[in-house]
Tab-separated table of C-alpha atoms and ligand atoms in Angstrom:
chain	number	residue	atom	x	y	z
A	1199	MET	CA	104.636	110.117	83.554
A	1200	LYS	CA	104.992	111.734	86.942
A	1201	VAL	CA	104.524	109.210	89.734
A	1202	VAL	CA	101.842	110.025	92.301
A	1203	THR	CA	101.377	107.675	95.248
A	1204	ARG	CA	99.212	107.914	98.305
A	1205	PHE	CA	98.874	106.451	101.744
A	1206	ALA	CA	95.219	106.024	102.652
A	1207	PRO	CA	94.753	104.914	106.260
A	1208	SER	CA	91.366	104.433	107.872
A	1209	PRO	CA	91.487	106.343	111.150
A	1210	THR	CA	90.019	103.622	113.304
A	1211	GLY	CA	93.134	103.017	115.409
A	1212	PHE	CA	96.782	103.908	115.733
A	1213	LEU	CA	99.263	103.878	112.877
A	1214	HIS	CA	100.316	100.297	113.333
A	1215	ILE	CA	103.544	98.898	112.106
A	1216	GLY	CA	102.161	97.212	108.985
A	1217	SER	CA	100.511	100.435	107.835
A	1218	ALA	CA	103.715	102.312	108.561
A	1219	ARG	CA	105.495	100.013	106.130
A	1220	THR	CA	102.821	100.657	103.491
A	1221	ALA	CA	103.358	104.388	103.999
A	1222	LEU	CA	107.125	103.929	103.739
A	1223	PHE	CA	106.898	102.033	100.450
A	1224	ASN	CA	104.613	104.670	98.955
A	1225	TRP	CA	106.898	107.432	100.170
A	1226	LEU	CA	110.046	105.739	98.862
A	1227	TYR	CA	108.522	104.922	95.516
A	1228	SER	CA	107.473	108.504	94.896
A	1229	ARG	CA	110.775	109.909	96.181
A	1230	HIS	CA	112.713	107.488	93.977
A	1231	HIS	CA	110.847	108.730	90.918
A	1232	GLY	CA	110.853	112.387	91.893
A	1233	GLY	CA	107.084	112.138	92.218
A	1234	THR	CA	104.455	113.130	94.729
A	1235	TYR	CA	103.275	111.315	97.841
A	1236	LEU	CA	99.826	112.207	99.118
A	1237	LEU	CA	97.972	111.426	102.318
A	1238	ARG	CA	94.278	110.610	102.354
A	1239	ILE	CA	92.448	109.940	105.580
A	1240	GLU	CA	89.659	107.477	104.809
A	1241	ASP	CA	87.160	108.653	107.362
A	1242	THR	CA	84.046	107.588	105.436
A	1243	ASP	CA	83.081	105.195	108.200
A	1244	ARG	CA	81.807	107.806	110.653
A	1245	GLN	CA	81.130	105.319	113.401
A	1246	ARG	CA	84.642	103.971	113.560
A	1247	SER	CA	86.720	107.025	112.648
A	1248	THR	CA	88.058	109.117	115.518
A	1249	LYS	CA	89.910	112.387	115.866
A	1250	GLU	CA	92.295	110.666	118.241
A	1251	ALA	CA	93.223	108.106	115.594
A	1252	ILE	CA	93.724	110.827	112.963
A	1253	ASP	CA	96.117	112.659	115.301
A	1254	ALA	CA	97.981	109.449	116.076
A	1255	ILE	CA	98.394	108.733	112.357
A	1256	LEU	CA	99.616	112.245	111.528
A	1257	ASP	CA	101.994	112.254	114.512
A	1258	GLY	CA	103.243	108.779	113.713
A	1259	LEU	CA	103.995	109.678	110.094
A	1260	SER	CA	105.750	112.891	111.096
A	1261	TRP	CA	107.803	111.086	113.706
A	1262	LEU	CA	108.811	108.487	111.127
A	1263	GLY	CA	109.833	111.267	108.767
A	1264	LEU	CA	107.329	110.206	106.104
A	1265	ASN	CA	106.001	113.641	105.339
A	1266	TRP	CA	103.361	113.958	102.690
A	1267	ASP	CA	103.109	116.532	99.932
A	1268	GLY	CA	100.345	119.112	99.963
A	1269	GLU	CA	97.236	119.109	102.109
A	1270	VAL	CA	95.766	116.037	103.744
A	1271	VAL	CA	92.692	114.848	101.834
A	1272	TYR	CA	89.761	113.849	104.029
A	1273	GLN	CA	87.563	111.355	102.282
A	1274	PHE	CA	84.356	112.186	104.096
A	1275	ALA	CA	84.544	115.792	102.902
A	1276	ARG	CA	84.307	114.508	99.333
A	1277	ALA	CA	81.016	112.661	99.745
A	1278	GLN	CA	79.257	115.004	97.301
A	1279	ARG	CA	81.736	114.163	94.603
A	1280	HIS	CA	81.364	110.439	95.253
A	1281	ALA	CA	77.600	110.781	94.852
A	1282	GLU	CA	78.057	112.790	91.678
A	1283	VAL	CA	80.125	110.013	90.091
A	1284	ALA	CA	77.593	107.380	91.115
A	1285	HIS	CA	74.866	109.423	89.397
A	1286	GLN	CA	77.029	109.833	86.314
A	1287	LEU	CA	77.372	106.063	86.113
A	1288	LEU	CA	73.628	105.783	86.556
A	1289	ALA	CA	72.971	108.230	83.720
A	1290	ALA	CA	75.370	106.345	81.472
A	1291	GLY	CA	73.598	103.047	82.132
A	1292	LYS	CA	76.659	101.679	83.930
A	1293	ALA	CA	74.894	101.576	87.268
A	1294	TYR	CA	71.319	101.115	88.394
A	1295	TYR	CA	68.919	101.691	91.250
A	1296	CYS	CA	68.344	98.645	93.374
A	1297	TYR	CA	65.252	98.437	95.551
A	1298	ALA	CA	65.953	95.090	97.156
A	1299	THR	CA	64.496	95.060	100.657
A	1300	PRO	CA	66.469	93.967	103.716
A	1301	ALA	CA	64.384	90.783	103.763
A	1302	GLU	CA	65.250	89.980	100.145
A	1303	LEU	CA	68.935	90.580	100.797
A	1304	GLU	CA	68.785	88.372	103.858
A	1305	ALA	CA	67.181	85.628	101.756
A	1306	MET	CA	70.086	85.858	99.269
A	1307	ARG	CA	72.546	85.547	102.116
A	1308	GLU	CA	70.684	82.591	103.532
A	1309	GLU	CA	70.691	80.814	100.191
A	1310	ALA	CA	74.413	81.426	99.703
A	1311	ARG	CA	75.097	80.076	103.162
A	1312	LYS	CA	73.070	76.946	102.435
A	1313	GLU	CA	74.906	76.321	99.190
A	1314	GLY	CA	78.239	77.123	100.805
A	1315	LYS	CA	78.836	79.883	98.261
A	1316	SER	CA	80.214	83.347	98.914
A	1317	ILE	CA	77.530	85.909	99.572
A	1318	ARG	CA	76.617	87.824	96.463
A	1319	TYR	CA	73.838	90.043	95.331
A	1320	ASN	CA	71.790	88.239	92.663
A	1321	GLY	CA	71.285	91.189	90.326
A	1322	MET	CA	67.504	91.229	90.803
A	1323	TRP	CA	67.182	94.939	89.915
A	1324	ARG	CA	69.833	95.000	87.236
A	1325	ASP	CA	67.397	94.939	84.343
A	1326	ARG	CA	64.218	95.969	86.059
A	1327	ASP	CA	62.434	99.206	85.501
A	1328	PRO	CA	62.502	101.547	88.529
A	1329	LYS	CA	58.780	102.069	87.802
A	1330	ASP	CA	58.274	98.667	89.439
A	1331	ALA	CA	59.891	99.938	92.604
A	1332	PRO	CA	58.095	99.036	95.803
A	1333	PRO	CA	56.849	102.080	97.684
A	1334	GLY	CA	58.863	103.377	100.599
A	1335	VAL	CA	62.181	101.714	99.765
A	1336	LYS	CA	65.066	104.119	99.330
A	1337	PRO	CA	67.152	102.607	96.533
A	1338	VAL	CA	70.889	102.091	96.582
A	1339	ILE	CA	72.940	102.597	93.429
A	1340	ARG	CA	74.806	99.509	92.254
A	1341	ILE	CA	77.463	99.179	89.586
A	1342	LYS	CA	76.613	97.063	86.574
A	1343	ALA	CA	79.643	94.818	86.797
A	1344	ALA	CA	80.862	92.763	83.869
A	1345	GLN	CA	79.340	89.275	83.960
A	1346	THR	CA	81.298	87.485	81.295
A	1347	GLY	CA	84.982	87.272	80.508
A	1348	SER	CA	87.606	87.967	83.108
A	1349	THR	CA	89.511	90.786	84.750
A	1350	THR	CA	93.281	90.720	85.007
A	1351	VAL	CA	95.472	92.821	87.244
A	1352	ARG	CA	99.168	93.054	86.432
A	1353	ASP	CA	100.273	93.670	89.954
A	1354	HIS	CA	103.810	94.920	90.611
A	1355	VAL	CA	104.199	92.502	93.488
A	1356	GLN	CA	101.655	89.727	92.979
A	1357	GLY	CA	102.247	89.356	89.255
A	1358	GLU	CA	99.361	88.670	86.907
A	1359	VAL	CA	96.178	87.829	88.762
A	1360	THR	CA	92.958	86.993	86.928
A	1361	VAL	CA	89.423	86.655	88.219
A	1362	ALA	CA	86.444	85.418	86.210
A	1363	ASN	CA	83.901	88.227	85.988
A	1364	ASP	CA	81.046	85.955	86.989
A	1365	GLN	CA	82.684	86.022	90.412
A	1366	LEU	CA	82.042	89.739	90.749
A	1367	ASP	CA	78.745	91.053	92.031
A	1368	ASP	CA	77.129	94.408	91.470
A	1369	MET	CA	78.530	96.238	94.459
A	1370	VAL	CA	76.772	99.180	96.063
A	1371	LEU	CA	78.237	102.581	95.190
A	1372	LEU	CA	75.779	104.824	96.966
A	1373	ARG	CA	73.661	103.802	99.939
A	1374	GLY	CA	69.987	104.553	100.337
A	1375	ASP	CA	70.817	107.625	102.423
A	1376	GLY	CA	73.024	108.961	99.620
A	1377	THR	CA	76.345	108.238	101.340
A	1378	PRO	CA	79.087	106.527	99.315
A	1379	THR	CA	80.499	103.136	100.133
A	1380	TYR	CA	84.131	102.903	100.945
A	1381	MET	CA	84.829	100.799	97.833
A	1382	HIS	CA	83.418	103.503	95.591
A	1383	ALA	CA	84.997	106.441	97.395
A	1384	VAL	CA	88.503	104.943	97.064
A	1385	VAL	CA	88.228	104.795	93.283
A	1386	VAL	CA	86.839	108.308	92.864
A	1387	ASP	CA	89.489	109.734	95.167
A	1388	ASP	CA	92.375	107.882	93.565
A	1389	HIS	CA	91.216	109.111	90.175
A	1390	ASP	CA	90.670	112.713	91.243
A	1391	MET	CA	93.977	112.835	93.093
A	1392	GLY	CA	95.773	111.633	89.963
A	1393	ILE	CA	97.199	108.568	91.692
A	1394	THR	CA	99.403	106.611	89.297
A	1395	HIS	CA	100.450	103.808	91.673
A	1396	VAL	CA	98.330	102.255	94.386
A	1397	ILE	CA	100.629	100.498	96.840
A	1398	ARG	CA	98.700	98.832	99.652
A	1399	GLY	CA	98.344	95.672	101.719
A	1400	ASP	CA	97.521	92.453	99.873
A	1401	ASP	CA	94.345	92.182	101.937
A	1402	HIS	CA	93.001	94.674	99.384
A	1403	LEU	CA	93.812	92.602	96.311
A	1404	ASN	CA	90.299	91.166	96.052
A	1405	ASN	CA	88.819	94.651	96.260
A	1406	THR	CA	90.807	95.668	93.223
A	1407	PHE	CA	88.758	93.579	90.799
A	1408	ARG	CA	85.557	95.182	91.984
A	1409	GLN	CA	87.042	98.661	92.064
A	1410	LEU	CA	88.198	98.237	88.469
A	1411	GLN	CA	84.542	98.031	87.458
A	1412	VAL	CA	84.125	101.651	88.469
A	1413	TYR	CA	87.172	102.752	86.477
A	1414	GLU	CA	85.797	100.829	83.554
A	1415	GLY	CA	82.318	102.342	83.882
A	1416	MET	CA	83.700	105.874	83.994
A	1417	GLY	CA	86.171	105.260	81.187
A	1418	TRP	CA	88.995	106.212	83.549
A	1419	GLN	CA	92.506	104.908	83.253
A	1420	ALA	CA	93.163	102.677	86.255
A	1421	PRO	CA	96.381	103.177	88.230
A	1422	ASP	CA	99.093	100.554	88.556
A	1423	PHE	CA	98.702	98.315	91.571
A	1424	ALA	CA	101.189	96.810	93.990
A	1425	HIS	CA	99.753	94.683	96.770
A	1426	ILE	CA	102.386	94.094	99.401
A	1427	PRO	CA	102.286	91.072	101.697
A	1428	LEU	CA	101.323	91.354	105.308
A	1429	ILE	CA	103.818	91.226	108.138
A	1430	HIS	CA	103.782	88.128	110.309
A	1431	GLY	CA	105.198	87.525	113.761
A	1432	ALA	CA	108.579	85.857	114.261
A	1433	ASP	CA	106.752	82.532	114.629
A	1434	GLY	CA	105.039	82.930	111.248
A	1435	ALA	CA	101.584	83.579	112.714
A	1436	LYS	CA	99.578	86.664	111.843
A	1437	LEU	CA	101.003	89.700	113.608
A	1438	SER	CA	99.467	90.268	117.014
A	1439	LYS	CA	100.257	92.738	119.799
A	1440	ARG	CA	102.628	90.222	121.352
A	1441	HIS	CA	104.571	90.106	118.080
A	1442	GLY	CA	104.863	93.820	117.673
A	1443	ALA	CA	101.582	94.814	115.997
A	1444	LEU	CA	101.670	98.069	117.896
A	1445	GLY	CA	101.270	101.694	116.996
A	1446	VAL	CA	104.481	103.417	115.919
A	1447	GLU	CA	104.335	105.547	119.078
A	1448	ALA	CA	104.876	102.345	121.053
A	1449	TYR	CA	108.158	101.892	119.193
A	1450	ARG	CA	109.111	105.468	119.937
A	1451	ASP	CA	108.368	104.821	123.627
A	1452	MET	CA	110.440	101.630	123.560
A	1453	GLY	CA	113.361	103.807	122.505
A	1454	TYR	CA	113.644	103.087	118.792
A	1455	LEU	CA	114.839	105.786	116.423
A	1456	PRO	CA	112.805	106.657	113.320
A	1457	ALA	CA	115.780	106.017	111.039
A	1458	ALA	CA	116.204	102.520	112.479
A	1459	LEU	CA	112.524	101.732	112.163
A	1460	ARG	CA	112.515	102.941	108.541
A	1461	ASN	CA	115.512	100.781	107.760
A	1462	TYR	CA	113.929	97.804	109.488
A	1463	LEU	CA	110.539	98.158	107.783
A	1464	LEU	CA	112.232	98.574	104.433
A	1465	ARG	CA	114.069	95.293	104.860
A	1466	LEU	CA	110.800	93.521	105.667
A	1467	GLY	CA	109.993	92.266	102.217
A	1468	TRP	CA	112.576	94.182	100.214
A	1469	ALA	CA	116.308	93.627	99.868
A	1470	HIS	CA	119.331	95.125	98.200
A	1471	GLY	CA	121.830	92.280	98.039
A	1472	ASP	CA	122.960	91.419	101.550
A	1473	ASP	CA	122.865	95.000	102.798
A	1474	GLU	CA	121.336	95.273	106.251
A	1475	ILE	CA	122.150	98.906	106.950
A	1476	ILE	CA	120.393	101.001	104.346
A	1477	PRO	CA	120.208	104.681	105.204
A	1478	THR	CA	117.241	106.534	103.784
A	1479	GLU	CA	119.196	108.281	100.989
A	1480	LYS	CA	120.317	104.884	99.739
A	1481	ALA	CA	116.821	103.496	100.106
A	1482	ILE	CA	115.482	106.290	97.906
A	1483	GLU	CA	118.149	105.587	95.334
A	1484	TRP	CA	117.633	101.825	95.265
A	1485	PHE	CA	113.977	101.205	96.046
A	1486	ASP	CA	111.714	99.718	93.439
A	1487	ILE	CA	108.308	98.317	94.195
A	1488	ASP	CA	108.831	95.475	91.699
A	1489	ASP	CA	111.534	94.081	93.977
A	1490	VAL	CA	109.201	93.585	96.916
A	1491	GLY	CA	108.777	89.884	97.624
A	1492	ARG	CA	105.454	88.095	97.521
A	1493	GLY	CA	105.888	86.096	100.719
A	1494	ALA	CA	104.840	87.375	104.135
A	1495	SER	CA	107.769	88.718	106.097
A	1496	ARG	CA	108.424	88.057	109.753
A	1497	PHE	CA	108.752	90.711	112.369
A	1498	ASP	CA	111.862	90.241	114.451
A	1499	PHE	CA	112.430	92.477	117.469
A	1500	ALA	CA	116.043	91.359	117.906
A	1501	LYS	CA	116.911	92.507	114.383
A	1502	LEU	CA	115.211	95.834	114.904
A	1503	THR	CA	117.088	96.311	118.175
A	1504	ASN	CA	120.437	95.554	116.540
A	1505	LEU	CA	119.731	98.029	113.773
A	1506	ASN	CA	118.720	100.574	116.364
A	1507	ALA	CA	122.043	100.145	118.182
A	1508	HIS	CA	123.775	101.007	114.932
A	1509	TYR	CA	121.693	104.138	114.335
A	1510	LEU	CA	122.103	105.166	117.960
A	1511	ARG	CA	125.886	105.165	117.597
A	1512	GLU	CA	125.587	107.145	114.371
A	1513	THR	CA	123.369	109.837	115.865
A	1514	PRO	CA	125.203	112.956	117.060
A	1515	ASP	CA	125.174	113.305	120.861
A	1516	SER	CA	123.531	116.695	120.575
A	1517	GLU	CA	120.515	115.081	118.910
A	1518	LEU	CA	120.299	112.365	121.531
A	1519	LEU	CA	120.338	114.757	124.469
A	1520	PRO	CA	116.761	116.047	124.070
A	1521	LEU	CA	115.560	112.454	123.656
A	1522	VAL	CA	117.148	111.113	126.837
A	1523	ARG	CA	116.640	114.185	128.974
A	1524	PRO	CA	112.940	113.639	129.790
A	1525	LEU	CA	113.613	109.975	130.575
A	1526	VAL	CA	116.441	110.786	132.969
A	1527	GLU	CA	114.312	113.476	134.590
A	1528	LYS	CA	111.516	110.980	134.989
A	1529	ALA	CA	113.843	108.440	136.577
A	1530	LEU	CA	115.156	111.010	139.061
A	1531	GLU	CA	111.793	112.769	139.452
A	1532	THR	CA	113.473	116.141	139.133
A	1533	PRO	CA	114.499	118.576	136.417
A	1534	LEU	CA	118.177	118.329	135.539
A	1535	SER	CA	120.659	120.901	136.812
A	1536	ALA	CA	123.186	122.498	134.494
A	1537	THR	CA	125.870	120.279	136.042
A	1538	ALA	CA	123.841	117.148	135.448
A	1539	LEU	CA	123.214	118.127	131.836
A	1540	GLU	CA	126.863	118.797	131.236
A	1541	ARG	CA	127.877	115.433	132.658
A	1542	ILE	CA	125.267	113.684	130.544
A	1543	ALA	CA	126.496	115.446	127.447
A	1544	ARG	CA	130.070	114.416	128.172
A	1545	GLY	CA	129.127	110.880	129.151
A	1546	MET	CA	126.799	110.287	126.197
A	1547	ASN	CA	129.334	108.878	123.804
A	1548	GLY	CA	130.714	106.343	126.274
A	1549	VAL	CA	127.271	105.079	127.252
A	1550	LYS	CA	125.808	104.982	123.758
A	1551	GLN	CA	128.495	102.540	122.624
A	1552	ARG	CA	127.034	100.020	125.075
A	1553	THR	CA	123.311	100.523	124.627
A	1554	ARG	CA	120.779	99.714	121.930
A	1555	THR	CA	117.784	101.944	122.538
A	1556	ILE	CA	117.050	105.428	123.817
A	1557	VAL	CA	115.511	103.830	126.898
A	1558	GLU	CA	118.692	101.877	127.633
A	1559	LEU	CA	120.806	104.932	126.894
A	1560	ALA	CA	118.854	107.065	129.352
A	1561	ALA	CA	119.028	104.354	131.998
A	1562	GLY	CA	122.782	104.146	131.482
A	1563	LEU	CA	123.150	107.907	131.971
A	1564	VAL	CA	121.105	108.339	135.133
A	1565	PHE	CA	124.091	107.854	137.440
A	1566	TYR	CA	125.810	110.863	135.871
A	1567	ALA	CA	122.837	113.074	136.602
A	1568	ARG	CA	122.564	112.289	140.314
A	1569	ALA	CA	123.989	114.309	143.108
A	1570	GLY	CA	125.449	112.013	145.758
A	1571	ALA	CA	125.830	108.278	146.097
A	1572	PRO	CA	123.689	106.229	143.680
A	1573	PRO	CA	121.442	103.395	144.843
A	1574	MET	CA	123.184	100.095	144.174
A	1575	ASP	CA	121.977	96.987	142.438
A	1576	ASP	CA	122.701	93.599	144.018
A	1577	LYS	CA	125.752	92.855	141.920
A	1578	ALA	CA	127.245	96.218	142.809
A	1579	LYS	CA	126.539	95.647	146.516
A	1580	ALA	CA	128.314	92.305	146.315
A	1581	GLN	CA	131.440	94.128	145.143
A	1582	LEU	CA	131.708	96.101	148.338
A	1583	THR	CA	133.428	93.584	150.594
A	1584	PRO	CA	135.245	94.902	153.661
A	1585	GLU	CA	138.501	94.558	151.775
A	1586	ALA	CA	137.119	96.481	148.782
A	1587	ARG	CA	135.886	99.250	151.068
A	1588	GLY	CA	139.359	99.571	152.515
A	1589	LEU	CA	140.780	99.922	149.032
A	1590	LEU	CA	138.195	102.532	148.105
A	1591	ALA	CA	139.138	104.550	151.183
A	1592	ARG	CA	142.753	104.511	150.018
A	1593	VAL	CA	141.728	105.552	146.520
A	1594	ALA	CA	139.732	108.434	147.986
A	1595	THR	CA	142.661	109.627	150.044
A	1596	THR	CA	145.015	109.472	147.068
A	1597	LEU	CA	142.672	111.233	144.673
A	1598	ASP	CA	141.917	113.914	147.242
A	1599	GLN	CA	145.446	115.227	146.981
A	1600	ALA	CA	145.544	118.543	145.261
A	1601	SER	CA	148.350	117.328	143.040
A	1602	VAL	CA	146.037	114.913	141.234
A	1603	ASP	CA	145.047	116.574	138.018
A	1604	TRP	CA	141.388	115.563	137.341
A	1605	VAL	CA	141.819	114.098	133.868
A	1606	GLU	CA	141.588	110.492	132.734
A	1607	SER	CA	145.310	109.774	132.329
A	1608	THR	CA	146.337	111.160	135.716
A	1609	LEU	CA	143.410	109.446	137.434
A	1610	GLU	CA	144.375	106.158	135.879
A	1611	ALA	CA	147.989	106.515	136.986
A	1612	ALA	CA	146.897	107.393	140.518
A	1613	VAL	CA	144.552	104.426	140.865
A	1614	LYS	CA	147.173	102.065	139.432
A	1615	ASP	CA	149.546	103.388	142.023
A	1616	VAL	CA	147.134	102.503	144.814
A	1617	ALA	CA	146.754	98.989	143.405
A	1618	GLU	CA	150.489	98.519	143.259
A	1619	THR	CA	151.091	99.779	146.767
A	1620	ALA	CA	148.328	97.525	148.086
A	1621	SER	CA	149.630	94.584	146.015
A	1622	VAL	CA	146.271	93.927	144.354
A	1623	LYS	CA	145.316	93.659	140.714
A	1624	LEU	CA	143.769	96.755	139.154
A	1625	GLY	CA	140.500	94.852	138.657
A	1626	GLN	CA	140.160	94.386	142.401
A	1627	ILE	CA	139.895	98.127	142.705
A	1628	ALA	CA	138.197	98.941	139.430
A	1629	GLN	CA	135.050	96.900	140.049
A	1630	PRO	CA	134.320	98.264	143.540
A	1631	LEU	CA	135.153	101.695	142.187
A	1632	ARG	CA	132.602	101.246	139.419
A	1633	ALA	CA	130.020	100.027	141.925
A	1634	ALA	CA	130.627	103.024	144.165
A	1635	LEU	CA	130.454	105.591	141.373
A	1636	THR	CA	127.673	104.180	139.218
A	1637	GLY	CA	125.712	101.796	141.469
A	1638	SER	CA	126.178	99.110	138.832
A	1639	THR	CA	128.764	96.663	137.531
A	1640	VAL	CA	128.473	97.801	133.924
A	1641	SER	CA	129.454	101.267	132.800
A	1642	PRO	CA	131.841	103.051	130.504
A	1643	GLY	CA	135.538	102.993	131.427
A	1644	ILE	CA	135.976	103.837	135.070
A	1645	PHE	CA	138.517	106.615	134.518
A	1646	GLU	CA	136.202	108.266	132.038
A	1647	VAL	CA	133.471	108.107	134.669
A	1648	LEU	CA	135.729	109.643	137.310
A	1649	ALA	CA	136.783	112.406	134.956
A	1650	ILE	CA	133.227	113.301	134.010
A	1651	LEU	CA	131.806	113.146	137.541
A	1652	GLY	CA	134.511	115.529	138.724
A	1653	ARG	CA	136.497	115.671	141.933
A	1654	ASP	CA	133.841	116.555	144.481
A	1655	GLU	CA	131.145	114.242	143.208
A	1656	SER	CA	133.549	111.313	142.794
A	1657	LEU	CA	134.994	111.700	146.293
A	1658	THR	CA	131.523	111.970	147.827
A	1659	ARG	CA	130.514	108.678	146.212
A	1660	LEU	CA	133.768	106.916	147.079
A	1661	ARG	CA	133.538	107.931	150.723
A	1662	ALA	CA	129.913	106.908	150.950
A	1663	ALA	CA	130.827	103.432	149.691
A	1664	ALA	CA	133.976	103.156	151.787
B	1770	LIG	N1	91.843	102.612	104.048
B	1770	LIG	C1	92.381	101.332	103.719
B	1770	LIG	C2	93.052	100.738	104.921
B	1770	LIG	O1	93.363	101.438	105.856
B	1770	LIG	C3	93.384	101.385	102.585
B	1770	LIG	C4	92.733	101.424	101.271
B	1770	LIG	C5	93.662	101.542	100.114
B	1770	LIG	O2	94.875	101.707	100.317
B	1770	LIG	O3	93.160	101.489	98.992
B	1770	LIG	O4	93.259	99.548	104.943
């Protein structure tokens, strides 16, 4: 059997991190089996669905590298088909018209509330003849759900879950205005799209028992189900904004790489031994939905950031350049010159070894892109004592000699020479030197910085500090 999975977001907000993980698991499962991964936008709820949210979802998935096969399916466009199936069920005696008035439904709700029971439709039109219909009420179509026995789902994550059928009510398939309910549309779409595995959040597990009634009524083979646990915050509470329940674009803006986020989301609820670093090719090879744990996993920013540092170091500098460039330009409020770009390209490797996100990387590269002395942070300022300034002046004079070849090894020898002559330790020069050149007390090796900044730029900065 060819595996067909789908990701079916409701476009009522951004692609948040929990949904991104659902998409990832569907994508991995289909890729692992050489199957197909489809995207369905569940825009049936016209009031809450927005174009903006659809764009954010499509962009978020593309950014994450979770590209879908074929065309996007829009649920709302299939409303005719949903109605057709509801009428087929009606004709087969598996569904019926219900003329309950709003007042009658309210009375049922009231009674359930009083008895402390869950709110359920009482089946009042299940066996009644539509000829008895009150005038002026547009009927809904309800499924004739099983009332005896039980329904069991063999879920790939939750295991075997059984619900007594007397717990199910006759849910509405088609509203009085002829529009389908979401619960009905999902089943028709999954069937028509040939979905073999429904992998979704465990908040949908209860829906499954009711949705199975439609499969049953139509004589359709139901797909396999895998209901994956929700993501919780690091403190174990339900994920909120503070915990990281943000849209994936927020993670992009915080400087995370898609590969790192994929790896992180994969490890939330799924493991392969003790492996922490699992590149996507390995994930495709190893992933199985049956291995996803049943417990809620906890979102941990520190772990994500550590993983990101790893992927940052693994990413070729040429791929990082277009990501940091706009951030450096924003920091300097100017487009970068060819010289600035060249220095950034050369300095990239040194800075990326010390940073964990694209945002940190860009911040660490800004000093290379400037022309002239950088603004200094307080720690850097503290380095520039009168004595240090004197030493910097001597360094400038030495390096200004034409005989100093502007490469790391020669620069290092020259600066060491100054330290020796002045009878100070190298560190007493290196730190002020770093402050003068970078405006900070943390940077790549100081001789590397000198070499990349070049003679003129380095001397300008040294003299300004001296
Ligand atoms: N549209 C639903 C949601 O965004 C998913 C439904 C499903 O996967 O069956 O939660």
